[in-house]
Amino acid sequence: MANILVTGGAGFLGAHLARNLVSVGHRVTAIDDLSGGFMDNVDSRCKFIKADVSDHKKITMIFQKHKFEYIFHLAAYAAEGLSHFIKRFNYINNLIGSVNLINEAVKNNVKCFVFTSSAAVYGNNPAPMCENMVPCPEDSYGIAKHAVEAELEISRRMFGLPYIIFRPHNVYGEYQNIGDKYRNVIGIFMNQLMQDKPMTVFGDGNQTRAFSYISDVIPAIAGSITMPEMYNQIFNIGGDKVYTINQLADAAAKAFNTRAVIKNFPARNEVRHVFCDHSKIRKFFPVEQTVLLEEGIRKMADWAKKVGARRSKVFKCIEIKKNLPTSWKNT
Ligand SMILES: NC(=O)c1ccc[n+]([C@@H]2O[C@H](COP(=O)([O-])OP(=O)(O)OC[C@H]3O[C@@H](n4cnc5c(N)ncnc54)[C@H](O)[C@@H]3O)[C@@H](O)[C@H]2O)c1
């Protein structure tokens, strides 16, 4: 059994992934700075270290001590729309933090570096988005993810560091941070529903996304390190069925036994239709999407009702206020 590092291990995907890995007997260390994750999410069988991946001295010390064999790097601030307005923070946190880990992975001869990139690297490419399309990110978050992908490929060629890159999109489920008004649309809707507030939608709500329930993505990410045929490749991962944001709001309201009340804000600068082709990952993990939206939302809603509504934090260090959506100002 392997000695594994999971960054972002107190976050949504990271907590599920770490749980999966310890369950099959791996030794798992979870690193997280708790900026967006919660200690309650962390499985007690994992070793937990509070650390910021952009702190390179601390990351070096952790690697010297623990000698990890595999890295799953999930730590990031995944607020795609907000990333235009927090460029410096985005690049330090999501790009420099990743580079610190790649440096240590090279120095310590890590066997595989698994990175959760994002479908955001595709930008306005036509849907369904395929791994062989030329990336064209439309925001700073997507640019940082794309840069990390390129760094991994260069580090493989230069130093022989093996990698696997996943590009998930709109994953949802239990342990997701529902208290962040800048990201996670399903969590935002549930938090609003629990406070009897209208669900806020940017634009007309007819933009489309495919949503992925957490249990449909974690087994493939966790199992990938045991499949050398997957090494040094990029994989889309997630659900196939496409919904409008208005349909999503209806499904969320239904899970709370109420009807959807929507408050529309002016449209944001965002990609209108995002869904991906999953034929490549299906060659390795043939399971189709098993949890459909209504069922997944119901499961997440049952959990959300237990944890209750969360007060949304305001991101304090906005670097550019020009064109910041009004709904993100001050409140
Ligand atoms: N959830 C999705 O739909 C989705 C889609 C595409 C890509 N991703 C990627 O998957 C990864 C996990 O996303 P998630 O939805 O679980 O988000 P999340 O916010 O729940 O988890 C991220 C975790 O990283 C931690 N973190 C952030 N910056 C850090 C830093 N500098 N040092 C240490 N810890 C830090 C946060 O505290 C949080 O616990 C991210 O890299 C994200 O970009 C997620």
Short mmCIF file of C-alpha atoms in Angstrom, two decimals, residues 45-219:
data_model
loop_
_atom_site.label_atom_id
_atom_site.label_comp_id
_atom_site.label_asym_id
_atom_site.label_seq_id
_atom_site.Cartn_x
_atom_site.Cartn_y
_atom_site.Cartn_z
CA ARG A 45 -7.86 7.68 9.49
CA CYS A 46 -5.91 10.36 7.55
CA LYS A 47 -3.01 12.31 8.95
CA PHE A 48 -3.87 16.01 8.66
CA ILE A 49 -1.39 18.87 8.24
CA LYS A 50 -2.58 22.47 8.11
CA ALA A 51 -0.42 24.06 5.43
CA ASP A 52 -0.64 26.48 2.55
CA VAL A 53 0.73 24.99 -0.68
CA SER A 54 2.05 28.42 -1.70
CA ASP A 55 4.41 28.33 1.33
CA HIS A 56 7.30 26.58 -0.41
CA LYS A 57 9.51 26.28 2.67
CA LYS A 58 6.81 24.46 4.61
CA ILE A 59 5.99 22.24 1.63
CA THR A 60 9.67 21.29 1.28
CA MET A 61 9.83 20.38 4.98
CA ILE A 62 6.69 18.24 4.72
CA PHE A 63 8.12 16.33 1.76
CA GLN A 64 11.48 15.79 3.48
CA LYS A 65 9.67 14.25 6.43
CA HIS A 66 7.04 12.15 4.68
CA LYS A 67 8.59 10.86 1.44
CA PHE A 68 5.32 10.59 -0.48
CA GLU A 69 5.07 8.11 -3.36
CA TYR A 70 1.99 9.65 -5.01
CA ILE A 71 0.45 13.11 -4.98
CA PHE A 72 -3.16 14.00 -5.66
CA HIS A 73 -3.12 17.77 -5.97
CA LEU A 74 -6.59 19.27 -5.44
CA ALA A 75 -5.88 22.39 -3.35
CA ALA A 76 -7.09 25.47 -5.20
CA TYR A 77 -9.54 28.35 -4.89
CA ALA A 78 -11.97 27.31 -7.60
CA ALA A 79 -13.99 30.52 -7.94
CA GLU A 80 -13.86 30.72 -11.71
CA GLY A 81 -15.95 33.88 -12.22
CA LEU A 82 -14.23 35.72 -9.37
CA SER A 83 -10.76 34.87 -10.68
CA HIS A 84 -10.87 37.85 -13.12
CA PHE A 85 -10.94 40.14 -10.09
CA ILE A 86 -8.37 38.31 -7.93
CA LYS A 87 -5.71 37.57 -10.50
CA ARG A 88 -2.67 37.81 -8.22
CA PHE A 89 -4.27 35.67 -5.53
CA ASN A 90 -5.41 33.17 -8.17
CA TYR A 91 -1.95 32.72 -9.67
CA ILE A 92 -0.11 32.54 -6.33
CA ASN A 93 -2.59 30.11 -4.84
CA ASN A 94 -3.45 27.95 -7.85
CA LEU A 95 -0.34 28.19 -10.05
CA ILE A 96 2.64 28.91 -7.76
CA GLY A 97 1.21 26.55 -5.13
CA SER A 98 1.10 23.83 -7.80
CA VAL A 99 4.64 24.59 -8.95
CA ASN A 100 5.89 24.18 -5.37
CA LEU A 101 4.42 20.67 -5.35
CA ILE A 102 5.79 19.81 -8.80
CA ASN A 103 9.28 20.86 -7.64
CA GLU A 104 9.04 18.57 -4.63
CA ALA A 105 7.58 15.74 -6.72
CA VAL A 106 10.58 15.92 -9.07
CA LYS A 107 13.12 16.13 -6.22
CA ASN A 108 11.55 13.21 -4.37
CA ASN A 109 10.98 10.94 -7.39
CA VAL A 110 7.22 10.78 -6.91
CA LYS A 111 5.71 7.87 -8.89
CA CYS A 112 2.71 9.82 -10.23
CA PHE A 113 1.38 13.38 -9.82
CA VAL A 114 -2.40 13.42 -10.20
CA PHE A 115 -3.80 16.89 -10.86
CA THR A 116 -7.41 18.03 -10.87
CA SER A 117 -7.44 20.61 -13.63
CA SER A 118 -10.81 21.76 -14.94
CA ALA A 119 -13.03 21.91 -18.01
CA ALA A 120 -12.38 25.67 -17.66
CA VAL A 121 -9.26 25.13 -19.81
CA TYR A 122 -11.54 24.63 -22.85
CA GLY A 123 -13.03 28.12 -22.63
CA ASN A 124 -15.28 28.79 -25.59
CA ASN A 125 -14.36 25.64 -27.52
CA PRO A 126 -17.55 24.07 -28.92
CA ALA A 127 -19.28 21.48 -26.73
CA PRO A 128 -18.89 18.56 -26.33
CA MET A 129 -15.36 19.39 -25.27
CA CYS A 130 -12.71 16.78 -26.09
CA GLU A 131 -9.26 16.28 -24.61
CA ASN A 132 -7.60 16.80 -28.01
CA MET A 133 -9.00 20.34 -28.44
CA VAL A 134 -6.56 23.24 -28.14
CA PRO A 135 -7.21 24.82 -24.73
CA CYS A 136 -8.43 28.39 -24.80
CA PRO A 137 -9.31 29.41 -21.23
CA GLU A 138 -11.55 32.46 -20.79
CA ASP A 139 -10.62 33.39 -17.23
CA SER A 140 -7.63 33.52 -14.88
CA TYR A 141 -8.67 30.34 -13.08
CA GLY A 142 -8.66 28.41 -16.37
CA ILE A 143 -5.33 29.98 -17.40
CA ALA A 144 -3.73 28.86 -14.13
CA LYS A 145 -5.06 25.31 -14.60
CA HIS A 146 -3.79 25.25 -18.17
CA ALA A 147 -0.35 26.49 -17.06
CA VAL A 148 -0.11 23.72 -14.45
CA GLU A 149 -1.03 21.14 -17.10
CA ALA A 150 1.77 22.49 -19.33
CA GLU A 151 4.22 22.45 -16.39
CA LEU A 152 3.40 18.81 -15.75
CA GLU A 153 4.07 17.87 -19.37
CA ILE A 154 7.36 19.79 -19.36
CA SER A 155 8.38 18.18 -16.05
CA ARG A 156 7.65 14.74 -17.49
CA ARG A 157 9.85 15.42 -20.52
CA MET A 158 12.64 17.09 -18.55
CA PHE A 159 12.67 15.01 -15.36
CA GLY A 160 10.54 11.93 -16.05
CA LEU A 161 7.79 12.90 -13.58
CA PRO A 162 4.69 10.84 -14.50
CA TYR A 163 1.32 12.60 -14.26
CA ILE A 164 -2.41 12.13 -14.80
CA ILE A 165 -4.60 15.16 -15.40
CA PHE A 166 -8.35 15.14 -14.79
CA ARG A 167 -10.65 17.85 -16.08
CA PRO A 168 -13.81 17.61 -13.93
CA HIS A 169 -16.79 19.93 -14.34
CA ASN A 170 -19.58 20.91 -11.93
CA VAL A 171 -19.18 18.14 -9.37
CA TYR A 172 -21.60 18.29 -6.43
CA GLY A 173 -22.52 16.32 -3.32
CA GLU A 174 -22.03 16.02 0.42
CA TYR A 175 -19.15 18.01 2.04
CA GLN A 176 -19.28 20.69 -0.64
CA ASN A 177 -18.75 24.23 0.62
CA ILE A 178 -22.29 25.63 0.37
CA GLY A 179 -21.29 28.87 2.08
CA ASP A 180 -19.29 30.49 -0.72
CA LYS A 181 -21.38 32.85 -2.81
CA TYR A 182 -18.75 33.00 -5.57
CA ARG A 183 -18.86 29.34 -6.65
CA ASN A 184 -20.67 25.96 -6.49
CA VAL A 185 -24.06 26.87 -7.93
CA ILE A 186 -25.91 23.90 -6.37
CA GLY A 187 -24.48 24.74 -2.94
CA ILE A 188 -25.44 28.40 -3.40
CA PHE A 189 -29.02 27.42 -4.30
CA MET A 190 -29.30 25.08 -1.30
CA ASN A 191 -27.92 27.69 1.08
CA GLN A 192 -30.45 30.21 -0.25
CA LEU A 193 -33.34 27.73 -0.07
CA MET A 194 -32.55 26.96 3.57
CA GLN A 195 -32.75 30.69 4.35
CA ASP A 196 -35.99 31.19 2.38
CA LYS A 197 -34.14 33.48 0.00
CA PRO A 198 -34.67 33.52 -3.78
CA MET A 199 -32.11 31.58 -5.82
CA THR A 200 -29.82 34.01 -7.61
CA VAL A 201 -29.07 33.39 -11.28
CA PHE A 202 -26.72 35.33 -13.56
CA GLY A 203 -28.38 36.04 -16.92
CA ASP A 204 -31.48 34.27 -18.19
CA GLY A 205 -30.65 30.89 -16.62
CA ASN A 206 -30.64 29.15 -20.00
CA GLN A 207 -26.89 28.57 -19.94
CA THR A 208 -26.21 24.83 -19.77
CA ARG A 209 -23.93 22.60 -17.73
CA ALA A 210 -23.58 18.86 -17.10
CA PHE A 211 -23.47 18.10 -13.38
CA SER A 212 -21.57 15.21 -11.81
CA TYR A 213 -22.46 13.56 -8.53
CA ILE A 214 -19.34 12.99 -6.44
CA SER A 215 -19.53 9.17 -6.34
CA ASP A 216 -19.44 9.11 -10.16
CA VAL A 217 -16.01 10.76 -10.30
CA ILE A 218 -14.01 9.76 -7.21
CA PRO A 219 -13.41 6.02 -7.95
#
